[in-house]
PDB file of C-alpha atoms and ligand atoms in Angstrom:
ATOM      1  CA  MET A 188       9.273 -30.247  12.306  1.00  0.00           C
ATOM      2  CA  THR A 189       8.039 -30.808   8.694  1.00  0.00           C
ATOM      3  CA  ARG A 190       6.220 -33.494   7.681  1.00  0.00           C
ATOM      4  CA  PRO A 191       4.645 -34.344   4.175  1.00  0.00           C
ATOM      5  CA  ALA A 192       0.963 -32.854   3.134  1.00  0.00           C
ATOM      6  CA  THR A 193      -2.243 -34.815   3.680  1.00  0.00           C
ATOM      7  CA  GLN A 194      -5.253 -34.444   1.443  1.00  0.00           C
ATOM      8  CA  ALA A 195      -6.868 -32.873   4.712  1.00  0.00           C
ATOM      9  CA  ASP A 196      -4.746 -29.848   4.173  1.00  0.00           C
ATOM     10  CA  GLY A 197      -5.223 -28.825   1.015  1.00  0.00           C
ATOM     11  CA  LEU A 198      -4.578 -29.650  -2.706  1.00  0.00           C
ATOM     12  CA  VAL A 199      -1.352 -30.556  -5.298  1.00  0.00           C
ATOM     13  CA  TRP A 200      -0.099 -28.138  -7.378  1.00  0.00           C
ATOM     14  CA  ILE A 201       2.082 -29.729 -10.307  1.00  0.00           C
ATOM     15  CA  THR A 202       3.638 -27.466 -12.859  1.00  0.00           C
ATOM     16  CA  GLY A 203       4.444 -28.827 -16.111  1.00  0.00           C
ATOM     17  CA  ALA A 204       1.894 -31.234 -15.760  1.00  0.00           C
ATOM     18  CA  SER A 205       0.897 -31.285 -19.722  1.00  0.00           C
ATOM     19  CA  SER A 206       2.748 -34.531 -20.522  1.00  0.00           C
ATOM     20  CA  GLY A 207       5.666 -36.856 -19.347  1.00  0.00           C
ATOM     21  CA  ILE A 208       6.741 -37.024 -15.475  1.00  0.00           C
ATOM     22  CA  GLY A 209       4.006 -34.451 -14.580  1.00  0.00           C
ATOM     23  CA  ALA A 210       0.694 -35.707 -16.313  1.00  0.00           C
ATOM     24  CA  ALA A 211       1.702 -39.034 -14.990  1.00  0.00           C
ATOM     25  CA  LEU A 212       1.860 -38.068 -11.260  1.00  0.00           C
ATOM     26  CA  ALA A 213      -1.187 -35.845 -11.784  1.00  0.00           C
ATOM     27  CA  ARG A 214      -3.169 -39.022 -12.478  1.00  0.00           C
ATOM     28  CA  ARG A 215      -1.672 -41.243  -9.888  1.00  0.00           C
ATOM     29  CA  LEU A 216      -2.218 -38.535  -7.494  1.00  0.00           C
ATOM     30  CA  ALA A 217      -5.810 -37.786  -8.512  1.00  0.00           C
ATOM     31  CA  ARG A 218      -6.392 -41.571  -8.686  1.00  0.00           C
ATOM     32  CA  GLN A 219      -5.041 -41.773  -4.958  1.00  0.00           C
ATOM     33  CA  GLY A 220      -7.450 -39.332  -3.881  1.00  0.00           C
ATOM     34  CA  TRP A 221      -6.163 -35.961  -4.253  1.00  0.00           C
ATOM     35  CA  THR A 222      -7.315 -32.817  -5.838  1.00  0.00           C
ATOM     36  CA  VAL A 223      -5.268 -31.878  -8.367  1.00  0.00           C
ATOM     37  CA  ALA A 224      -4.496 -28.361  -9.960  1.00  0.00           C
ATOM     38  CA  VAL A 225      -2.201 -28.707 -13.223  1.00  0.00           C
ATOM     39  CA  SER A 226      -0.277 -26.208 -14.833  1.00  0.00           C
ATOM     40  CA  ALA A 227       1.445 -25.856 -18.231  1.00  0.00           C
ATOM     41  CA  ARG A 228       1.583 -23.893 -21.261  1.00  0.00           C
ATOM     42  CA  GLY A 229      -0.678 -26.506 -23.421  1.00  0.00           C
ATOM     43  CA  GLU A 230      -4.120 -25.645 -22.561  1.00  0.00           C
ATOM     44  CA  ASP A 231      -5.770 -28.582 -24.348  1.00  0.00           C
ATOM     45  CA  ALA A 232      -3.215 -31.167 -22.948  1.00  0.00           C
ATOM     46  CA  LEU A 233      -4.167 -29.794 -19.280  1.00  0.00           C
ATOM     47  CA  LYS A 234      -8.226 -30.042 -20.427  1.00  0.00           C
ATOM     48  CA  ALA A 235      -7.819 -33.443 -21.540  1.00  0.00           C
ATOM     49  CA  LEU A 236      -5.640 -34.529 -18.860  1.00  0.00           C
ATOM     50  CA  ALA A 237      -8.518 -33.023 -16.698  1.00  0.00           C
ATOM     51  CA  ALA A 238     -11.255 -34.513 -18.325  1.00  0.00           C
ATOM     52  CA  GLU A 239      -9.678 -38.471 -17.028  1.00  0.00           C
ATOM     53  CA  HIS A 240     -10.692 -37.171 -13.344  1.00  0.00           C
ATOM     54  CA  PRO A 241     -13.434 -35.087 -13.491  1.00  0.00           C
ATOM     55  CA  GLY A 242     -13.539 -32.524 -10.466  1.00  0.00           C
ATOM     56  CA  LYS A 243     -10.055 -34.417  -9.256  1.00  0.00           C
ATOM     57  CA  ILE A 244      -8.072 -32.627 -11.840  1.00  0.00           C
ATOM     58  CA  ILE A 245      -8.258 -28.820 -12.523  1.00  0.00           C
ATOM     59  CA  PRO A 246      -6.489 -27.146 -15.487  1.00  0.00           C
ATOM     60  CA  VAL A 247      -4.601 -23.979 -14.693  1.00  0.00           C
ATOM     61  CA  PRO A 248      -2.830 -22.975 -17.862  1.00  0.00           C
ATOM     62  CA  LEU A 249       0.171 -21.236 -17.372  1.00  0.00           C
ATOM     63  CA  ASP A 250       3.938 -19.998 -18.651  1.00  0.00           C
ATOM     64  CA  ILE A 251       5.634 -20.055 -15.424  1.00  0.00           C
ATOM     65  CA  SER A 252       8.376 -17.835 -17.120  1.00  0.00           C
ATOM     66  CA  ASP A 253       5.638 -15.018 -16.373  1.00  0.00           C
ATOM     67  CA  ALA A 254       6.447 -14.429 -12.594  1.00  0.00           C
ATOM     68  CA  ASP A 255       3.124 -12.103 -12.309  1.00  0.00           C
ATOM     69  CA  ALA A 256       1.033 -14.829 -14.224  1.00  0.00           C
ATOM     70  CA  VAL A 257       2.395 -16.999 -11.576  1.00  0.00           C
ATOM     71  CA  ALA A 258       1.389 -14.998  -8.832  1.00  0.00           C
ATOM     72  CA  GLN A 259      -2.297 -14.523  -9.946  1.00  0.00           C
ATOM     73  CA  ALA A 260      -2.078 -18.460 -10.812  1.00  0.00           C
ATOM     74  CA  VAL A 261      -1.455 -19.366  -7.443  1.00  0.00           C
ATOM     75  CA  ASP A 262      -4.018 -16.738  -5.885  1.00  0.00           C
ATOM     76  CA  ARG A 263      -6.887 -17.938  -8.510  1.00  0.00           C
ATOM     77  CA  ILE A 264      -6.061 -21.678  -7.036  1.00  0.00           C
ATOM     78  CA  GLU A 265      -6.311 -20.970  -3.517  1.00  0.00           C
ATOM     79  CA  ALA A 266      -9.415 -18.234  -3.914  1.00  0.00           C
ATOM     80  CA  GLU A 267     -11.323 -21.131  -5.986  1.00  0.00           C
ATOM     81  CA  HIS A 268     -10.146 -24.551  -4.414  1.00  0.00           C
ATOM     82  CA  GLY A 269      -8.726 -24.266  -1.037  1.00  0.00           C
ATOM     83  CA  PRO A 270      -4.843 -23.932  -0.183  1.00  0.00           C
ATOM     84  CA  ILE A 271      -2.185 -25.973  -2.191  1.00  0.00           C
ATOM     85  CA  ALA A 272      -0.695 -28.118   1.020  1.00  0.00           C
ATOM     86  CA  CYS A 273       1.705 -29.653  -1.981  1.00  0.00           C
ATOM     87  CA  ALA A 274       3.540 -28.162  -4.607  1.00  0.00           C
ATOM     88  CA  VAL A 275       5.537 -30.169  -7.328  1.00  0.00           C
ATOM     89  CA  LEU A 276       7.632 -27.532  -9.458  1.00  0.00           C
ATOM     90  CA  ASN A 277       8.390 -29.904 -12.317  1.00  0.00           C
ATOM     91  CA  ALA A 278       8.091 -27.702 -15.408  1.00  0.00           C
ATOM     92  CA  GLY A 279      11.145 -27.527 -17.336  1.00  0.00           C
ATOM     93  CA  ILE A 280      13.007 -27.821 -20.819  1.00  0.00           C
ATOM     94  CA  TYR A 281      15.985 -29.361 -21.934  1.00  0.00           C
ATOM     95  CA  ILE A 282      17.967 -27.517 -24.837  1.00  0.00           C
ATOM     96  CA  PRO A 283      20.964 -29.102 -25.956  1.00  0.00           C
ATOM     97  CA  VAL A 284      24.071 -26.370 -26.161  1.00  0.00           C
ATOM     98  CA  HIS A 285      27.357 -27.521 -28.201  1.00  0.00           C
ATOM     99  CA  ALA A 286      30.234 -25.400 -26.588  1.00  0.00           C
ATOM    100  CA  GLU A 287      31.964 -25.258 -30.250  1.00  0.00           C
ATOM    101  CA  ASN A 288      28.628 -24.061 -31.499  1.00  0.00           C
ATOM    102  CA  PRO A 289      27.541 -21.421 -29.131  1.00  0.00           C
ATOM    103  CA  ASP A 290      23.960 -20.225 -28.611  1.00  0.00           C
ATOM    104  CA  TYR A 291      23.293 -17.788 -25.875  1.00  0.00           C
ATOM    105  CA  GLN A 292      19.310 -17.672 -26.548  1.00  0.00           C
ATOM    106  CA  ALA A 293      19.541 -21.516 -25.433  1.00  0.00           C
ATOM    107  CA  TYR A 294      20.742 -20.737 -22.097  1.00  0.00           C
ATOM    108  CA  ALA A 295      18.339 -17.652 -21.635  1.00  0.00           C
ATOM    109  CA  LYS A 296      15.468 -19.424 -22.753  1.00  0.00           C
ATOM    110  CA  THR A 297      16.590 -22.226 -20.404  1.00  0.00           C
ATOM    111  CA  PHE A 298      17.009 -20.353 -17.320  1.00  0.00           C
ATOM    112  CA  ALA A 299      13.913 -18.318 -17.932  1.00  0.00           C
ATOM    113  CA  VAL A 300      11.900 -21.442 -17.089  1.00  0.00           C
ATOM    114  CA  ASN A 301      14.244 -23.542 -15.283  1.00  0.00           C
ATOM    115  CA  LEU A 302      15.453 -21.351 -13.163  1.00  0.00           C
ATOM    116  CA  ASN A 303      13.172 -18.267 -13.107  1.00  0.00           C
ATOM    117  CA  GLY A 304      10.148 -19.879 -13.685  1.00  0.00           C
ATOM    118  CA  THR A 305      10.813 -22.211 -10.292  1.00  0.00           C
ATOM    119  CA  ALA A 306      11.908 -19.118  -8.380  1.00  0.00           C
ATOM    120  CA  ALA A 307       8.547 -17.350  -9.841  1.00  0.00           C
ATOM    121  CA  CYS A 308       6.628 -20.163  -8.376  1.00  0.00           C
ATOM    122  CA  VAL A 309       8.588 -20.709  -4.792  1.00  0.00           C
ATOM    123  CA  SER A 310       7.981 -16.786  -4.434  1.00  0.00           C
ATOM    124  CA  ALA A 311       4.266 -17.393  -4.339  1.00  0.00           C
ATOM    125  CA  LEU A 312       3.930 -20.520  -2.603  1.00  0.00           C
ATOM    126  CA  THR A 313       6.760 -19.617   0.369  1.00  0.00           C
ATOM    127  CA  GLY A 314       5.335 -16.991   2.406  1.00  0.00           C
ATOM    128  CA  ARG A 315       1.725 -18.049   2.214  1.00  0.00           C
ATOM    129  CA  MET A 316       3.207 -21.709   3.576  1.00  0.00           C
ATOM    130  CA  ALA A 317       5.348 -20.563   6.573  1.00  0.00           C
ATOM    131  CA  LYS A 318       2.532 -18.144   7.177  1.00  0.00           C
ATOM    132  CA  ARG A 319       0.309 -21.522   7.790  1.00  0.00           C
ATOM    133  CA  ARG A 320       3.548 -23.512   9.543  1.00  0.00           C
ATOM    134  CA  LYS A 321       2.945 -26.046   7.082  1.00  0.00           C
ATOM    135  CA  GLY A 322       2.869 -27.077   3.175  1.00  0.00           C
ATOM    136  CA  GLN A 323       5.159 -28.850   0.769  1.00  0.00           C
ATOM    137  CA  ILE A 324       7.289 -27.865  -1.867  1.00  0.00           C
ATOM    138  CA  ALA A 325       9.329 -30.824  -4.331  1.00  0.00           C
ATOM    139  CA  ILE A 326      11.486 -29.119  -6.886  1.00  0.00           C
ATOM    140  CA  VAL A 327      12.121 -31.216  -9.744  1.00  0.00           C
ATOM    141  CA  SER A 328      16.178 -31.008 -10.581  1.00  0.00           C
ATOM    142  CA  SER A 329      17.947 -34.087 -12.394  1.00  0.00           C
ATOM    143  CA  ALA A 330      20.821 -35.807 -11.947  1.00  0.00           C
ATOM    144  CA  THR A 331      22.470 -34.006 -14.630  1.00  0.00           C
ATOM    145  CA  GLY A 332      22.140 -31.337 -11.809  1.00  0.00           C
ATOM    146  CA  VAL A 333      24.375 -32.948  -9.377  1.00  0.00           C
ATOM    147  CA  GLY A 334      27.686 -32.878 -11.720  1.00  0.00           C
ATOM    148  CA  GLY A 335      28.861 -31.843 -15.444  1.00  0.00           C
ATOM    149  CA  MET A 336      27.881 -33.567 -18.592  1.00  0.00           C
ATOM    150  CA  PRO A 337      28.350 -32.638 -22.011  1.00  0.00           C
ATOM    151  CA  THR A 338      25.712 -30.320 -24.043  1.00  0.00           C
ATOM    152  CA  ALA A 339      24.215 -29.677 -20.580  1.00  0.00           C
ATOM    153  CA  SER A 340      25.832 -26.097 -19.980  1.00  0.00           C
ATOM    154  CA  ALA A 341      22.624 -24.482 -19.847  1.00  0.00           C
ATOM    155  CA  TYR A 342      20.226 -27.736 -18.666  1.00  0.00           C
ATOM    156  CA  GLY A 343      22.900 -28.963 -16.033  1.00  0.00           C
ATOM    157  CA  ALA A 344      23.556 -25.377 -14.856  1.00  0.00           C
ATOM    158  CA  SER A 345      20.133 -24.993 -13.968  1.00  0.00           C
ATOM    159  CA  LYS A 346      19.138 -27.689 -12.543  1.00  0.00           C
ATOM    160  CA  ALA A 347      22.302 -28.027 -10.471  1.00  0.00           C
ATOM    161  CA  ALA A 348      21.346 -23.990  -8.972  1.00  0.00           C
ATOM    162  CA  LEU A 349      17.698 -26.241  -8.181  1.00  0.00           C
ATOM    163  CA  ILE A 350      19.430 -28.309  -5.979  1.00  0.00           C
ATOM    164  CA  ASN A 351      21.211 -25.352  -4.192  1.00  0.00           C
ATOM    165  CA  MET A 352      17.760 -23.537  -3.989  1.00  0.00           C
ATOM    166  CA  ALA A 353      16.085 -26.515  -2.708  1.00  0.00           C
ATOM    167  CA  GLU A 354      18.760 -26.864  -0.126  1.00  0.00           C
ATOM    168  CA  CYS A 355      18.496 -23.170   1.199  1.00  0.00           C
ATOM    169  CA  LEU A 356      14.840 -23.662   1.631  1.00  0.00           C
ATOM    170  CA  ALA A 357      15.058 -26.547   3.134  1.00  0.00           C
ATOM    171  CA  ILE A 358      17.480 -24.809   5.765  1.00  0.00           C
ATOM    172  CA  GLU A 359      15.181 -21.802   5.916  1.00  0.00           C
ATOM    173  CA  LEU A 360      11.706 -23.309   6.321  1.00  0.00           C
ATOM    174  CA  HIS A 361      12.027 -26.084   8.409  1.00  0.00           C
ATOM    175  CA  ARG A 362      11.437 -23.677  11.947  1.00  0.00           C
ATOM    176  CA  TYR A 363       8.021 -22.842   9.847  1.00  0.00           C
ATOM    177  CA  GLY A 364       7.114 -26.445   9.331  1.00  0.00           C
ATOM    178  CA  VAL A 365       6.973 -26.233   5.833  1.00  0.00           C
ATOM    179  CA  HIS A 366       8.651 -29.652   3.752  1.00  0.00           C
ATOM    180  CA  ILE A 367      11.236 -28.745   1.269  1.00  0.00           C
ATOM    181  CA  GLN A 368      12.382 -31.940  -1.243  1.00  0.00           C
ATOM    182  CA  VAL A 369      14.401 -31.754  -4.522  1.00  0.00           C
ATOM    183  CA  ILE A 370      13.601 -34.824  -7.090  1.00  0.00           C
ATOM    184  CA  THR A 371      17.002 -35.645  -9.179  1.00  0.00           C
ATOM    185  CA  PRO A 372      15.639 -38.193 -11.587  1.00  0.00           C
ATOM    186  CA  GLY A 373      18.042 -40.280 -13.939  1.00  0.00           C
ATOM    187  CA  PHE A 374      16.617 -41.009 -17.458  1.00  0.00           C
ATOM    188  CA  VAL A 375      12.916 -41.366 -18.188  1.00  0.00           C
ATOM    189  CA  GLU A 376      11.112 -41.993 -21.270  1.00  0.00           C
ATOM    190  CA  THR A 377       9.159 -38.747 -21.863  1.00  0.00           C
ATOM    191  CA  PRO A 378       9.038 -36.312 -24.807  1.00  0.00           C
ATOM    192  CA  ALA A 379      11.872 -34.132 -23.001  1.00  0.00           C
ATOM    193  CA  GLN A 380      14.349 -37.096 -24.108  1.00  0.00           C
ATOM    194  CA  ASP A 381      13.670 -36.725 -27.768  1.00  0.00           C
ATOM    195  CA  ASP A 382      16.657 -34.429 -28.234  1.00  0.00           C
ATOM    196  CA  ASN A 383      18.732 -36.066 -25.968  1.00  0.00           C
ATOM    197  CA  GLU A 384      21.673 -37.653 -28.463  1.00  0.00           C
ATOM    198  CA  PHE A 385      23.369 -39.818 -26.022  1.00  0.00           C
ATOM    199  CA  PRO A 386      23.022 -43.196 -24.451  1.00  0.00           C
ATOM    200  CA  LYS A 387      20.003 -43.554 -21.871  1.00  0.00           C
ATOM    201  CA  PRO A 388      21.231 -46.225 -19.197  1.00  0.00           C
ATOM    202  CA  PHE A 389      18.446 -47.460 -17.078  1.00  0.00           C
ATOM    203  CA  MET A 390      15.591 -45.438 -18.484  1.00  0.00           C
ATOM    204  CA  ILE A 391      12.082 -46.163 -17.010  1.00  0.00           C
ATOM    205  CA  SER A 392       8.948 -44.950 -18.098  1.00  0.00           C
ATOM    206  CA  ALA A 393       7.375 -41.760 -17.036  1.00  0.00           C
ATOM    207  CA  GLU A 394       4.370 -44.055 -14.938  1.00  0.00           C
ATOM    208  CA  GLU A 395       7.737 -45.420 -12.619  1.00  0.00           C
ATOM    209  CA  ALA A 396       8.971 -42.167 -12.084  1.00  0.00           C
ATOM    210  CA  ALA A 397       5.756 -41.217 -11.017  1.00  0.00           C
ATOM    211  CA  SER A 398       5.150 -43.938  -8.721  1.00  0.00           C
ATOM    212  CA  ARG A 399       8.873 -43.452  -7.476  1.00  0.00           C
ATOM    213  CA  ILE A 400       7.776 -39.407  -6.867  1.00  0.00           C
ATOM    214  CA  ALA A 401       4.338 -40.276  -4.965  1.00  0.00           C
ATOM    215  CA  SER A 402       5.708 -42.611  -2.382  1.00  0.00           C
ATOM    216  CA  GLY A 403       8.834 -40.008  -2.244  1.00  0.00           C
ATOM    217  CA  LEU A 404       6.423 -37.059  -1.498  1.00  0.00           C
ATOM    218  CA  ARG A 405       5.060 -38.993   1.327  1.00  0.00           C
ATOM    219  CA  SER A 406       8.233 -39.408   3.157  1.00  0.00           C
ATOM    220  CA  ARG A 407      10.249 -37.134   5.502  1.00  0.00           C
ATOM    221  CA  ARG A 408      13.287 -37.336   3.037  1.00  0.00           C
ATOM    222  CA  PHE A 409      14.801 -34.237   1.784  1.00  0.00           C
ATOM    223  CA  GLU A 410      16.111 -36.036  -1.698  1.00  0.00           C
ATOM    224  CA  ILE A 411      13.965 -37.888  -4.041  1.00  0.00           C
ATOM    225  CA  THR A 412      16.387 -39.799  -6.437  1.00  0.00           C
ATOM    226  CA  PHE A 413      15.845 -42.666  -9.149  1.00  0.00           C
ATOM    227  CA  PRO A 414      16.565 -45.273 -10.418  1.00  0.00           C
ATOM    228  CA  ARG A 415      18.803 -45.247  -7.481  1.00  0.00           C
ATOM    229  CA  ARG A 416      21.601 -47.671  -9.308  1.00  0.00           C
ATOM    230  CA  PHE A 417      21.952 -44.968 -11.979  1.00  0.00           C
ATOM    231  CA  THR A 418      22.069 -42.134  -9.868  1.00  0.00           C
ATOM    232  CA  LEU A 419      23.962 -43.379  -6.545  1.00  0.00           C
ATOM    233  CA  ALA A 420      26.718 -44.638  -9.387  1.00  0.00           C
ATOM    234  CA  LEU A 421      26.693 -41.233 -10.966  1.00  0.00           C
ATOM    235  CA  LYS A 422      26.850 -39.708  -7.308  1.00  0.00           C
ATOM    236  CA  ALA A 423      29.740 -42.036  -6.934  1.00  0.00           C
ATOM    237  CA  ILE A 424      31.676 -40.552  -9.922  1.00  0.00           C
ATOM    238  CA  TYR A 425      31.271 -37.157  -8.914  1.00  0.00           C
ATOM    239  CA  ALA A 426      32.298 -37.792  -5.396  1.00  0.00           C
ATOM    240  CA  LEU A 427      35.798 -38.154  -6.790  1.00  0.00           C
ATOM    241  CA  PRO A 428      38.114 -35.214  -7.004  1.00  0.00           C
ATOM    242  CA  ARG A 429      36.585 -32.692  -9.458  1.00  0.00           C
ATOM    243  CA  ALA A 430      39.590 -33.261 -12.274  1.00  0.00           C
ATOM    244  CA  TRP A 431      39.026 -36.778 -12.284  1.00  0.00           C
ATOM    245  CA  HIS A 432      35.520 -36.876 -12.320  1.00  0.00           C
ATOM    246  CA  ILE A 433      35.534 -34.474 -15.452  1.00  0.00           C
ATOM    247  CA  ALA A 434      37.927 -36.752 -17.302  1.00  0.00           C
ATOM    248  CA  LEU A 435      35.969 -39.543 -16.196  1.00  0.00           C
ATOM    249  CA  VAL A 436      32.634 -38.549 -17.713  1.00  0.00           C
ATOM    250  CA  ARG A 437      34.237 -37.107 -20.941  1.00  0.00           C
ATOM    251  CA  ARG A 438      36.013 -40.865 -21.553  1.00  0.00           C
ATOM    252  CA  GLN A 439      32.291 -42.490 -20.946  1.00  0.00           C
ATOM    253  CA  THR A 440      30.396 -40.052 -22.777  1.00  0.00           C
ATOM    254  CA  GLY A 441      33.074 -40.537 -25.874  1.00  0.00           C
ATOM    255  CA  TRP A 442      34.143 -36.422 -25.600  1.00  0.00           C
ATOM    256  CA  SER A 443      37.947 -37.731 -25.088  1.00  0.00           C
ATOM    257  CA  LYS A 444      38.238 -38.277 -28.581  1.00  0.00           C
ATOM    258  CA  PRO A 445      39.033 -35.487 -31.175  1.00  0.00           C
ATOM    259  CA  PRO A 446      36.491 -34.045 -33.079  1.00  0.00           C
ATOM    260  CA  GLU A 447      35.018 -35.239 -36.351  1.00  0.00           C
ATOM    261  CA  GLY A 448      36.176 -33.178 -39.631  1.00  0.00           C
TER     262      GLY A 448
HETATM  263  N1  NAP B 566      12.660 -37.127 -18.675  1.00  0.00           N
HETATM  264  C1  NAP B 566      14.102 -37.195 -17.796  1.00  0.00           C
HETATM  265  O1  NAP B 566      14.470 -38.489 -18.444  1.00  0.00           O
HETATM  266  C2  NAP B 566      13.960 -36.015 -16.928  1.00  0.00           C
HETATM  267  C3  NAP B 566      15.392 -36.742 -16.293  1.00  0.00           C
HETATM  268  C4  NAP B 566      15.412 -35.529 -15.441  1.00  0.00           C
HETATM  269  C5  NAP B 566      14.560 -34.361 -14.817  1.00  0.00           C
HETATM  270  N2  NAP B 566      13.420 -34.251 -15.762  1.00  0.00           N
HETATM  271  C6  NAP B 566      12.856 -33.042 -15.758  1.00  0.00           C
HETATM  272  O2  NAP B 566      11.516 -33.592 -15.579  1.00  0.00           O
HETATM  273  C7  NAP B 566      10.715 -32.825 -15.484  1.00  0.00           C
HETATM  274  C8  NAP B 566       9.407 -32.795 -16.842  1.00  0.00           C
HETATM  275  O3  NAP B 566      10.569 -33.223 -17.538  1.00  0.00           O
HETATM  276  P1  NAP B 566       9.663 -34.493 -18.640  1.00  0.00           P
HETATM  277  O4  NAP B 566      10.815 -35.353 -18.945  1.00  0.00           O
HETATM  278  O5  NAP B 566       8.244 -34.986 -18.524  1.00  0.00           O
HETATM  279  O6  NAP B 566       9.359 -33.705 -20.119  1.00  0.00           O
HETATM  280  P2  NAP B 566       8.016 -32.871 -20.975  1.00  0.00           P
HETATM  281  O7  NAP B 566       7.183 -34.380 -21.065  1.00  0.00           O
HETATM  282  O8  NAP B 566       8.698 -32.484 -22.026  1.00  0.00           O
HETATM  283  O9  NAP B 566       7.545 -32.010 -19.593  1.00  0.00           O
HETATM  284  C9  NAP B 566       7.784 -30.813 -19.269  1.00  0.00           C
HETATM  285  C10 NAP B 566       6.544 -29.853 -18.962  1.00  0.00           C
HETATM  286  O10 NAP B 566       6.953 -28.492 -18.797  1.00  0.00           O
HETATM  287  C11 NAP B 566       6.302 -27.894 -19.289  1.00  0.00           C
HETATM  288  N3  NAP B 566       6.507 -26.480 -19.722  1.00  0.00           N
HETATM  289  C12 NAP B 566       7.677 -26.325 -20.364  1.00  0.00           C
HETATM  290  N4  NAP B 566       7.707 -24.815 -20.377  1.00  0.00           N
HETATM  291  C13 NAP B 566       7.089 -24.390 -19.698  1.00  0.00           C
HETATM  292  C14 NAP B 566       6.799 -23.116 -19.122  1.00  0.00           C
HETATM  293  N5  NAP B 566       7.408 -21.981 -19.445  1.00  0.00           N
HETATM  294  N6  NAP B 566       5.884 -22.958 -18.242  1.00  0.00           N
HETATM  295  C15 NAP B 566       4.775 -24.299 -17.916  1.00  0.00           C
HETATM  296  N7  NAP B 566       5.351 -25.457 -18.426  1.00  0.00           N
HETATM  297  C16 NAP B 566       6.230 -25.619 -19.068  1.00  0.00           C
HETATM  298  C17 NAP B 566       5.998 -28.465 -20.554  1.00  0.00           C
HETATM  299  O11 NAP B 566       4.360 -28.166 -20.948  1.00  0.00           O
HETATM  300  P3  NAP B 566       4.051 -27.210 -21.999  1.00  0.00           P
HETATM  301  O12 NAP B 566       5.444 -27.253 -22.881  1.00  0.00           O
HETATM  302  O13 NAP B 566       2.769 -27.042 -22.361  1.00  0.00           O
HETATM  303  O14 NAP B 566       3.979 -25.614 -21.668  1.00  0.00           O
HETATM  304  C18 NAP B 566       5.366 -30.225 -20.140  1.00  0.00           C
HETATM  305  O15 NAP B 566       4.521 -29.978 -19.411  1.00  0.00           O
HETATM  306  C19 NAP B 566      11.709 -31.575 -16.297  1.00  0.00           C
HETATM  307  O16 NAP B 566      11.961 -30.289 -15.073  1.00  0.00           O
HETATM  308  C20 NAP B 566      12.510 -32.056 -16.555  1.00  0.00           C
HETATM  309  O17 NAP B 566      14.142 -31.148 -16.220  1.00  0.00           O
HETATM  310  C21 NAP B 566      13.629 -34.957 -16.785  1.00  0.00           C
END
């Protein structure tokens, strides 16, 4: 049987915590009394965040696309601060790809961070958690990972893979007492949305997203999804036969019109 981690089990590690959802979640969990190790590439932003909660937030600068650096960072966190009871693997990038003007590097960069980087974090954690017979890993995917969206063939593919990864881990690690969750947010107002040219229905703040995640982390649920009125409506569309939902998404997003020029 798995269970959510408690503060008595150790600390929380959040990747992608220099801004947006990760930073808001780090602040919220630190206010609740957790010790929180925070990672991202932006060292100055991590230090500024740590200064808001001295001793409770520990900056651990890291590029998750470097798997050796990830393994070393996890070793260092545990050696210096104790076991990682809960990891929120949140680091991610969004690069829109226009298929008529393809850019392989956008795919490569997206997969290197969102997919391979998350795999590096998972690889550094699951063995030690299985040995301890406890632990919690929440992987941040996206509502975009549930089905196709225009310009998301790199981002959406990486996020769909993370949903599958989390499902596989949940199946395998349950008997070792390791609690696996996947987080599928709709639109959240963060720097990641700056490159998104679409309407963003039901967009919520990073603080609201952090509040939903924090309460989801305390639950036994596999999926933490919000805002539910948006993500559940999207899932209903994706439950239709694929040809129908593809046509519907094309129409709703304006991609059924002929290209300009
Ligand atoms: N905003 C939304 O609407 C939305 C919706 C669904 C899912 N999500 C997901 O939520 C997560 C957080 O995104 P956000 O919206 O809060 O955007 P954000 O503010 O841009 O945060 C992304 C974080 O990831 C870090 N990061 C990027 N590349 C990294 C790397 N190679 N190694 C380590 N850290 C890296 C960034 O820090 P550095 O640049 O300093 O490294 C930053 O802290 C992402 O996985 C995103 O896909 C967001």
